[in-house]
Coordinates of C-alpha atoms in Angstrom, one line a residue:
M253 CA 40.9 -8.4 330.5
E254 CA 37.2 -8.1 329.7
K255 CA 35.7 -4.6 329.7
P256 CA 33.3 -4.0 332.6
H257 CA 29.7 -5.0 332.1
Q258 CA 27.3 -2.1 331.5
G259 CA 23.8 -2.1 332.9
F260 CA 20.7 -0.7 331.2
W261 CA 21.5 3.0 332.0
G262 CA 25.1 2.5 331.0
L263 CA 24.0 1.3 327.6
W264 CA 21.5 4.1 327.4
N265 CA 24.0 6.8 328.2
I266 CA 26.6 5.5 325.7
S267 CA 24.1 5.9 322.8
F268 CA 21.6 8.5 323.9
G269 CA 23.4 11.2 321.9
F270 CA 22.5 9.3 318.7
F271 CA 18.8 10.1 319.4
G272 CA 19.5 13.8 318.9
I273 CA 21.8 13.2 315.9
Q274 CA 19.0 11.2 314.2
I275 CA 16.4 13.9 314.9
G276 CA 18.8 16.3 313.0
F277 CA 19.2 13.8 310.1
A278 CA 15.4 13.2 309.9
L279 CA 14.6 17.0 309.9
Q280 CA 17.2 17.4 307.2
N281 CA 16.0 14.5 305.0
A282 CA 12.3 15.4 305.3
N283 CA 12.5 19.1 304.9
V284 CA 15.6 20.3 303.0
S285 CA 14.0 19.7 299.6
R286 CA 11.0 21.7 300.7
I287 CA 13.3 24.6 301.8
F288 CA 15.2 24.4 298.5
Q289 CA 12.0 24.5 296.5
S290 CA 10.6 27.4 298.6
L291 CA 13.8 29.4 297.7
G292 CA 13.2 28.7 294.0
T293 CA 14.9 25.4 293.1
S294 CA 13.3 23.4 290.4
V295 CA 12.6 19.7 291.0
D296 CA 15.2 18.7 288.4
D297 CA 18.0 20.4 290.3
L298 CA 17.2 18.8 293.7
A299 CA 19.2 15.7 293.1
F300 CA 22.3 17.8 292.4
L301 CA 22.0 19.8 295.6
W302 CA 21.3 16.6 297.6
I303 CA 24.5 15.0 296.4
A304 CA 26.2 17.0 299.2
A305 CA 24.9 14.5 301.8
P306 CA 26.6 11.3 300.7
L307 CA 29.7 13.0 299.5
T308 CA 30.1 14.8 302.8
G309 CA 29.9 11.6 304.8
L310 CA 32.2 9.8 302.4
L311 CA 34.9 12.5 303.0
V312 CA 34.3 13.3 306.6
Q313 CA 33.8 10.0 308.3
P314 CA 37.2 8.3 307.5
V315 CA 39.1 11.5 308.5
I316 CA 37.2 12.0 311.7
G317 CA 37.6 8.3 312.5
H318 CA 41.3 8.5 311.8
Y319 CA 41.8 11.4 314.2
S320 CA 39.5 10.2 316.9
D321 CA 41.5 7.0 317.0
R322 CA 44.5 9.2 317.9
T323 CA 42.9 11.7 320.2
W324 CA 43.2 11.9 324.0
G325 CA 42.3 14.9 326.2
R326 CA 40.2 16.0 329.1
L327 CA 37.1 14.8 327.4
G328 CA 38.6 11.6 326.3
R329 CA 38.9 10.0 322.8
R330 CA 35.5 10.3 321.0
R331 CA 33.6 12.8 323.1
P332 CA 35.4 15.9 321.8
Y333 CA 34.1 15.0 318.4
F334 CA 30.6 14.4 319.7
L335 CA 30.5 17.8 321.2
A336 CA 32.2 19.8 318.4
G337 CA 29.9 18.2 315.8
A338 CA 26.8 18.8 317.9
M339 CA 27.7 22.5 318.4
L340 CA 28.2 23.0 314.6
A341 CA 25.0 21.0 313.8
T342 CA 23.0 23.0 316.3
I343 CA 24.1 26.2 314.5
G344 CA 23.2 24.6 311.1
L345 CA 19.7 23.6 312.3
L346 CA 19.0 27.0 313.7
A347 CA 20.2 28.7 310.5
M348 CA 18.8 26.4 307.8
P349 CA 15.1 27.4 307.9
N350 CA 16.1 31.1 307.9
A351 CA 18.3 30.9 304.8
P352 CA 17.5 34.0 302.7
V353 CA 18.7 32.7 299.3
L354 CA 19.4 29.4 297.7
W355 CA 23.2 29.5 297.8
V356 CA 23.1 30.1 301.5
A357 CA 20.8 27.1 302.0
A358 CA 23.1 24.9 299.9
A359 CA 26.1 25.9 302.0
L360 CA 24.2 25.3 305.2
L361 CA 23.3 21.8 304.0
W362 CA 27.0 21.0 303.5
M363 CA 27.7 22.4 306.9
L364 CA 24.8 20.6 308.6
D365 CA 25.5 17.3 307.0
G366 CA 29.2 17.5 307.7
S367 CA 28.6 18.5 311.3
L368 CA 26.2 15.6 311.8
N369 CA 28.8 13.2 310.4
I370 CA 31.4 14.6 312.8
S371 CA 29.2 13.7 315.7
M372 CA 27.8 10.4 314.3
E373 CA 31.0 8.6 313.1
P374 CA 32.7 8.4 316.5
F375 CA 29.5 7.0 318.1
R376 CA 29.9 3.8 316.1
A377 CA 33.4 3.3 317.4
F378 CA 32.3 4.5 320.9
V379 CA 30.3 1.3 321.4
G380 CA 33.3 -0.8 320.5
D381 CA 35.5 1.2 322.9
M382 CA 33.1 1.0 325.9
L383 CA 31.7 -2.6 325.6
G384 CA 33.2 -6.0 325.5
S385 CA 32.4 -8.5 322.8
R386 CA 29.5 -10.0 324.6
Q387 CA 27.6 -6.7 325.0
R388 CA 28.2 -5.2 321.6
T389 CA 25.0 -6.5 320.0
A390 CA 23.1 -4.9 322.9
G391 CA 25.1 -1.7 322.5
Y392 CA 24.4 -1.3 318.8
A393 CA 20.8 -2.4 319.4
F394 CA 20.4 0.7 321.7
Q395 CA 21.8 2.8 318.9
T396 CA 19.3 1.4 316.5
G397 CA 16.5 2.0 319.0
F398 CA 17.5 5.7 319.3
I399 CA 17.9 5.9 315.5
G400 CA 14.4 4.7 315.0
A401 CA 12.9 6.9 317.7
G402 CA 14.8 10.0 316.5
A403 CA 13.7 9.4 312.9
V404 CA 10.1 9.2 314.0
V405 CA 10.3 12.4 316.1
G406 CA 12.2 14.4 313.5
S407 CA 10.1 13.3 310.6
L408 CA 6.8 14.0 312.4
A409 CA 7.8 17.3 314.2
P410 CA 6.4 19.7 311.6
I411 CA 3.2 17.7 311.3
I412 CA 2.7 17.6 315.0
L413 CA 3.3 21.3 315.4
T414 CA 0.7 22.0 312.7
D415 CA -2.0 19.4 313.7
V416 CA -1.6 19.6 317.5
F417 CA -0.3 23.1 318.2
Q418 CA -1.9 24.9 315.3
V419 CA 1.4 26.3 314.0
A420 CA 1.1 27.5 310.4
N421 CA 2.1 25.1 307.7
V422 CA 2.3 27.7 304.9
A423 CA 4.3 30.8 304.2
P424 CA 4.4 33.6 301.6
A425 CA 6.2 32.9 298.4
G426 CA 9.9 32.5 299.0
G427 CA 9.4 31.9 302.7
I428 CA 9.7 28.8 305.0
P429 CA 6.6 27.7 306.9
P430 CA 6.7 28.4 310.6
S431 CA 6.0 24.7 311.3
V432 CA 9.3 23.8 309.6
Q433 CA 11.2 26.6 311.3
Y434 CA 10.0 25.7 314.8
G435 CA 10.7 22.0 314.0
F436 CA 14.3 22.8 313.3
Y437 CA 14.6 24.9 316.4
I438 CA 13.3 22.1 318.6
G439 CA 15.5 19.6 316.8
A440 CA 18.6 21.8 317.4
L441 CA 17.9 21.8 321.1
A442 CA 17.2 18.1 321.2
L443 CA 20.3 17.3 319.3
F444 CA 22.6 19.4 321.5
F445 CA 21.3 18.3 324.8
A446 CA 21.1 14.6 323.8
V447 CA 24.8 14.6 322.8
L448 CA 25.7 16.6 325.9
W449 CA 23.9 13.9 328.0
T450 CA 26.3 11.3 326.6
V451 CA 29.3 13.5 327.0
L452 CA 28.5 14.2 330.7
T453 CA 27.3 10.8 331.7
T454 CA 30.1 8.6 330.2
E455 CA 33.8 8.3 331.0
E456 CA 36.1 6.9 328.4
Y457 CA 38.8 4.4 329.2
S458 CA 42.3 5.8 329.2
P459 CA 44.9 4.7 326.6
A460 CA 46.5 2.5 329.3
Q461 CA 43.2 0.9 330.2
M462 CA 42.4 0.3 326.5
A463 CA 45.8 -1.3 326.0
A464 CA 45.0 -3.7 328.9
F465 CA 41.7 -4.9 327.4
E466 CA 42.1 -7.9 325.1
D467 CA 39.6 -8.6 322.5
A468 CA 40.1 -12.2 321.3
D469 CA 38.1 -11.5 318.2
A470 CA 40.2 -8.6 317.0
V471 CA 43.0 -10.6 315.4
E472 CA 42.4 -10.1 311.7
Y473 CA 44.1 -6.8 311.0
I474 CA 47.6 -7.1 309.6
H475 CA 49.6 -3.9 309.0
G476 CA 50.2 -3.8 305.3
G477 CA 53.1 -1.3 305.0
S478 CA 55.1 -1.1 301.8
A479 CA 53.9 -4.5 300.6
T480 CA 50.3 -3.3 300.7
A481 CA 51.3 -0.1 299.0
T482 CA 53.1 -1.9 296.2
T483 CA 50.1 -4.1 295.6
G484 CA 47.8 -1.0 295.6
A485 CA 50.1 0.8 293.1
R486 CA 49.9 -2.1 290.7
L487 CA 46.1 -2.0 290.9
A488 CA 45.9 1.8 290.6
P489 CA 45.8 1.8 286.7
L490 CA 42.9 -0.6 286.9
W491 CA 40.9 1.7 289.2
I492 CA 41.7 4.7 287.1
A493 CA 40.7 2.8 283.9
M494 CA 37.4 1.7 285.5
G495 CA 36.7 5.3 286.5
A496 CA 37.4 6.6 283.0
I497 CA 35.1 4.0 281.5
V498 CA 32.3 5.1 283.9
I499 CA 32.8 8.7 283.0
A500 CA 32.8 7.9 279.3
A501 CA 29.7 5.8 279.6
V502 CA 27.8 8.7 281.3
A503 CA 28.8 11.0 278.5
Q504 CA 28.0 8.5 275.7
F505 CA 24.7 7.1 277.0
G506 CA 23.4 10.2 278.8
L507 CA 23.3 8.5 282.3
D508 CA 22.4 10.6 285.3
K509 CA 25.1 13.1 286.3
P510 CA 25.8 11.6 289.8
M511 CA 27.5 8.8 287.9
Y512 CA 30.3 11.2 287.1
L513 CA 31.0 11.3 290.8
L514 CA 31.3 7.6 290.9
G515 CA 33.7 7.6 288.0
G516 CA 35.7 10.5 289.5
G517 CA 35.8 8.6 292.8
L518 CA 37.3 5.5 291.2
V519 CA 39.9 7.7 289.4
A520 CA 40.7 9.5 292.7
F521 CA 41.1 6.2 294.5
G522 CA 43.6 5.0 291.9
V523 CA 45.5 8.2 292.1
A524 CA 45.5 8.0 295.9
L525 CA 47.0 4.5 295.7
L526 CA 49.9 5.9 293.6
V527 CA 50.4 8.8 295.9
N528 CA 50.4 6.5 298.9
A529 CA 53.1 4.3 297.3
A530 CA 55.2 7.4 296.6
L531 CA 54.8 8.7 300.2
L532 CA 55.9 5.4 301.6
R533 CA 58.9 5.3 299.3
S534 CA 59.9 8.8 300.4
G535 CA 59.6 7.9 304.1
N536 CA 56.4 9.9 304.6
G537 CA 54.0 7.0 305.2
D538 CA 52.7 8.7 308.4
K539 CA 50.6 11.2 306.4
V540 CA 46.8 11.0 307.0
L541 CA 46.1 10.1 303.3
S542 CA 48.7 7.3 303.3
Q543 CA 47.4 5.8 306.5
I544 CA 43.7 5.9 305.5
V545 CA 44.5 4.4 302.0
E546 CA 46.6 1.7 303.7
D547 CA 43.8 0.9 306.1
L548 CA 41.3 0.6 303.3
T549 CA 43.5 -1.7 301.2
A550 CA 44.4 -3.8 304.2
M551 CA 40.9 -4.1 305.7
P552 CA 40.2 -7.4 307.5
A553 CA 38.5 -10.3 305.7
T554 CA 35.3 -10.0 307.8
M555 CA 35.0 -6.3 306.8
R556 CA 35.4 -7.2 303.1
Q557 CA 32.6 -9.8 303.5
L558 CA 30.3 -7.4 305.3
A559 CA 31.0 -4.7 302.7
L560 CA 29.3 -6.8 300.0
V561 CA 26.4 -7.3 302.4
Q562 CA 26.1 -3.6 303.1
F563 CA 26.3 -2.8 299.4
F564 CA 23.4 -5.0 298.5
S565 CA 21.2 -4.2 301.5
W566 CA 21.6 -0.5 301.2
S567 CA 20.9 -0.7 297.5
A568 CA 17.6 -2.2 298.3
L569 CA 16.8 0.5 300.9
F570 CA 17.6 3.3 298.5
I571 CA 15.3 1.8 295.9
M572 CA 12.5 1.8 298.5
W573 CA 13.1 5.4 299.5
I574 CA 13.1 6.6 295.9
Y575 CA 10.0 4.7 294.7
T576 CA 7.6 4.1 297.5
T577 CA 5.7 7.3 297.0
P578 CA 5.0 6.9 293.2
I579 CA 4.2 3.2 293.8
V580 CA 1.8 3.8 296.6
T581 CA 0.1 6.7 295.0
Q582 CA -0.4 4.8 291.7
H583 CA -1.2 1.3 292.8
V584 CA -3.0 1.9 296.1
F585 CA -4.5 5.4 295.7
G586 CA -5.0 5.1 292.0
T587 CA -3.5 8.3 290.6
T588 CA -0.4 9.7 289.0
D589 CA -1.7 13.2 289.1
T590 CA 0.6 15.0 291.6
S591 CA -1.8 17.9 292.0
S592 CA -4.8 15.6 292.9
A593 CA -6.1 15.1 296.4
A594 CA -5.7 11.3 296.1
Y595 CA -2.0 11.8 295.3
N596 CA -1.4 14.0 298.3
Q597 CA -3.4 11.6 300.5
G598 CA -1.2 8.7 299.3
A599 CA 2.0 10.7 299.8
N600 CA 0.9 11.5 303.4
W601 CA 0.3 7.8 303.9
V602 CA 3.8 7.0 302.8
G603 CA 5.0 9.2 305.7
V604 CA 2.9 7.0 308.0
L605 CA 4.4 3.9 306.5
F606 CA 7.9 5.2 307.0
A607 CA 7.1 6.0 310.6
V608 CA 5.9 2.5 311.0
Y609 CA 9.1 0.8 309.8
N610 CA 11.2 3.1 311.9
G611 CA 9.0 2.4 314.9
V612 CA 9.2 -1.3 314.4
A613 CA 13.0 -1.0 314.1
T614 CA 13.0 0.8 317.5
I615 CA 11.2 -2.1 319.1
W616 CA 12.8 -5.0 317.2
A617 CA 16.3 -3.7 318.1
F618 CA 15.8 -4.9 321.6
V619 CA 14.8 -8.3 320.4
L620 CA 18.1 -8.7 318.5
P621 CA 20.5 -9.3 321.3
S622 CA 18.6 -12.3 322.7
L623 CA 18.0 -13.7 319.2
A624 CA 21.7 -13.3 318.4
A625 CA 22.7 -15.0 321.6
K626 CA 20.6 -18.1 320.6
I627 CA 21.4 -18.4 316.9
G628 CA 24.4 -16.2 316.3
R629 CA 24.8 -12.7 314.8
R630 CA 25.3 -13.9 311.3
D631 CA 22.1 -16.0 311.1
T632 CA 20.1 -13.3 313.0
H633 CA 21.1 -10.8 310.2
I634 CA 20.2 -13.3 307.5
I635 CA 16.7 -13.7 308.9
G636 CA 16.3 -9.9 309.1
L637 CA 17.4 -9.5 305.4
I638 CA 15.0 -12.2 304.3
C639 CA 12.2 -10.4 306.1
G640 CA 13.1 -7.2 304.3
A641 CA 13.0 -9.0 300.9
A642 CA 9.6 -10.4 301.7
G643 CA 8.4 -6.9 302.7
F644 CA 9.6 -5.4 299.4
A645 CA 8.1 -8.3 297.3
S646 CA 4.7 -7.9 299.0
F647 CA 4.2 -4.5 297.4
L648 CA 3.5 -6.4 294.2
V649 CA 0.4 -8.2 295.6
V650 CA -0.8 -5.8 298.4
H651 CA -3.1 -3.0 297.2
D652 CA -4.7 -2.0 300.4
Q653 CA -3.2 0.9 302.3
Y654 CA -3.6 -0.7 305.7
L655 CA -2.2 -4.1 304.7
L656 CA 0.9 -2.3 303.6
I657 CA 1.6 -1.7 307.3
G658 CA 2.4 -5.5 307.4
S659 CA 4.9 -5.0 304.6
M660 CA 6.5 -2.2 306.6
V661 CA 6.7 -4.3 309.7
L662 CA 8.9 -6.8 307.8
I663 CA 11.0 -4.0 306.4
G664 CA 11.3 -2.5 309.9
I665 CA 12.8 -5.9 311.1
A666 CA 15.3 -5.7 308.3
W667 CA 16.1 -2.1 309.1
A668 CA 16.8 -2.8 312.7
S669 CA 19.1 -5.7 311.7
I670 CA 21.0 -3.6 309.1
L671 CA 21.7 -0.9 311.7
T672 CA 22.8 -3.3 314.3
M673 CA 24.3 -6.6 313.3
P674 CA 27.0 -5.6 310.7
Y675 CA 28.5 -3.2 313.3
A676 CA 28.3 -5.7 316.1
I677 CA 30.1 -8.2 313.9
L678 CA 32.6 -5.7 312.5
S679 CA 33.6 -4.3 315.9
G680 CA 34.8 -7.7 317.0
A681 CA 37.0 -8.1 314.0
L682 CA 38.9 -4.8 314.3
P683 CA 41.8 -3.7 316.6
Q684 CA 40.8 -1.2 319.2
D685 CA 43.2 1.5 317.9
K686 CA 41.5 1.4 314.4
L687 CA 37.8 1.2 315.3
G688 CA 37.2 4.9 314.3
V689 CA 38.8 4.9 310.9
Y690 CA 37.3 1.5 309.9
M691 CA 33.8 2.5 311.0
G692 CA 34.3 5.6 308.8
L693 CA 35.6 3.6 305.9
F694 CA 32.6 1.2 306.3
N695 CA 30.4 4.2 305.3
I696 CA 31.8 3.9 301.7
F697 CA 29.6 0.8 301.2
I698 CA 26.5 2.8 302.1
V699 CA 27.4 5.8 299.8
L700 CA 28.4 3.8 296.7
P701 CA 24.9 2.1 296.4
Q702 CA 23.3 5.5 296.9
L703 CA 25.2 7.0 294.0
I704 CA 24.6 3.9 291.8
V705 CA 20.9 3.5 292.5
S706 CA 20.1 7.1 292.2
S707 CA 21.9 7.2 288.8
V708 CA 20.9 3.9 287.3
M709 CA 17.5 2.9 288.6
G710 CA 15.6 5.7 286.8
E711 CA 16.9 4.5 283.5
V712 CA 16.2 0.9 284.3
V713 CA 12.6 1.6 285.2
R714 CA 12.0 3.9 282.2
T715 CA 13.5 1.3 279.8
F716 CA 12.1 -2.0 281.1
F717 CA 9.0 -0.9 283.2
P718 CA 7.7 2.3 281.7
G719 CA 4.9 3.6 283.9
E720 CA 5.1 0.7 286.2
A721 CA 7.6 1.7 289.0
I722 CA 6.2 -1.1 291.2
W723 CA 8.6 -3.5 289.6
A724 CA 11.4 -1.6 291.3
M725 CA 10.3 -3.2 294.5
L726 CA 10.8 -6.7 293.0
I727 CA 14.4 -5.6 292.1
A728 CA 14.8 -4.4 295.7
A729 CA 13.6 -7.8 297.0
A730 CA 16.0 -9.6 294.8
V731 CA 18.9 -7.4 295.8
M732 CA 18.0 -7.9 299.5
L733 CA 18.1 -11.6 299.0
M734 CA 21.5 -11.2 297.4
A735 CA 22.6 -9.5 300.6
A736 CA 21.3 -12.5 302.6
A737 CA 23.2 -14.8 300.4
A738 CA 26.4 -12.7 300.7
M739 CA 26.0 -12.9 304.5
L740 CA 26.6 -16.7 304.2
R741 CA 30.2 -15.9 303.5
V742 CA 30.6 -14.4 307.0
P743 CA 31.8 -17.1 309.5
K744 CA 29.0 -18.3 311.7
R745 CA 31.0 -17.6 314.8
A746 CA 31.2 -13.9 313.9

C-alpha cells in the first residue's frame, strides 16, 4: 500500500523544522570561534575545541536513530526527539553568547551541537517515514531548501542586526558583541518555533499503518546475526592494526592531532566488533551497541556505494570551507596581511559568496525533483557533482570577485544535490524499521572526511604548494570528480 500523497503544505510541514535547526547550526558555525577568541582562546587552539562538533554527531546520531526507530508514544516516533532536541538547543543558544569563561563556552558547544543533532537526525528518517518512494526526492528537496535558507539567515543575522538595526558589533575585552548575542537569541526563538511547527502540524503513521505500507525498493537489508558478527570479529584485528598505524604515523611524522581521533576511532570500531561477537555468543545480542554494530556491518549495497560518494563529495566541500578565505584574499584581493583593510574586505566577500551558494541551493533544490523524474536520481546527482567540480576548478582562472559568483552558482547546484539525492536514493533502499539508525550511521561518511581533510590538507599544501593555497581547489575539483565517478556504481534505477 502506497503512502498518501502529500501536497505542497504537507511537504512544507514535514521539513519546516529543519529551517530552525539550520539557523542554529549556522549561528554556531559562524560565531563560536569568535566567542572562543573573545574569551581568550588562541587561534592555534580553535581546531581542538571545534572537534566537538563532528565527534558529537558521530556519537549521537546513530544512537538517536536507533532509539527513534523503536519509539512510539503520544507524539509519535520521531517528533519526541525533534522537540527534546529543540528545547535543549534553545537553552544552548540562549546561554552560549553569555558564557563567562572559556570552559563554560566549550561545554555549551558540546551541549548545543549534541542537541542540534538530536533534533536533526530523526528529520532525515521522518521524510522516509511520511512519504512514498515517488515523493522522497521532493521531500528531501524541501529539506535542502530549508537548509539553504536557514544557513543564509543564521550566517547573516549578526551583520543585519549591525548594518540595518545599528546593534553594536564590538564589545569590551572579554565580552561578546551585542549583535552576536541578539543573533543567538533570535536564532533560539526561530529554532524552537520552527520545530514546534512541524511537531504540531504533522501526524505520524502508527506502527500498524507503517507495517501495512510496502516499499518495493526496500529489499536490500539482510539481518546478519551471528554470521555477520563472526565475519566482523575476524576483521577486528585489521581495524585495530590500521588504527594503531594511524596513531603511530601521527606521532612519528608530526601530523595534526585530530588524526589521533581517526586512529582511535578505527581501534574502537575493531574493539566494538569483538565486543559485539562476544555479546551474541552470550545471548545478549539485543544490546544497543550490538545492534548498531551489526547494522553498520550489514549495511545494504546501495548504502555502501553511496558512502564512497559521500566521502569524496564531503572531502571536497571541507577543502572549500577551509581554504576559500585565504585563496580569495590572496588571489582576488591581493594580500596575505590579515590586519589589512584589503584582507578584511576579501574575508567579508567570502561571506557573500557562501551566502550565494546556499541561496542557489535553496532555489535549485526545487528543480531537482523534476530533473530526477526525467533522467533518474543517480544521473541527476552526477550532473550536480560535475557542476561542483567545475566550480572548484574555476577558482584557478577567475580573479575577479564578481565572476566568482558564477563559481559559487555551480557549487550551489552541487550543494543542493549533495543534500538531497543521496538521501532520496538511500531511503528507498532501507527497511522502514531501520531508517533512523541508518540515517545516523550515514553521518559517519561525512565526519570521516572532515577529520582527514582537517588533519592532512594543511601538510599537503605546505609541502607541495607553499604559499599557493589556490591549488587546494584543484584537489577539491579532482575529489569531486571522483565522487561523480563513484556514483556510476549506484544502479541507474536507484
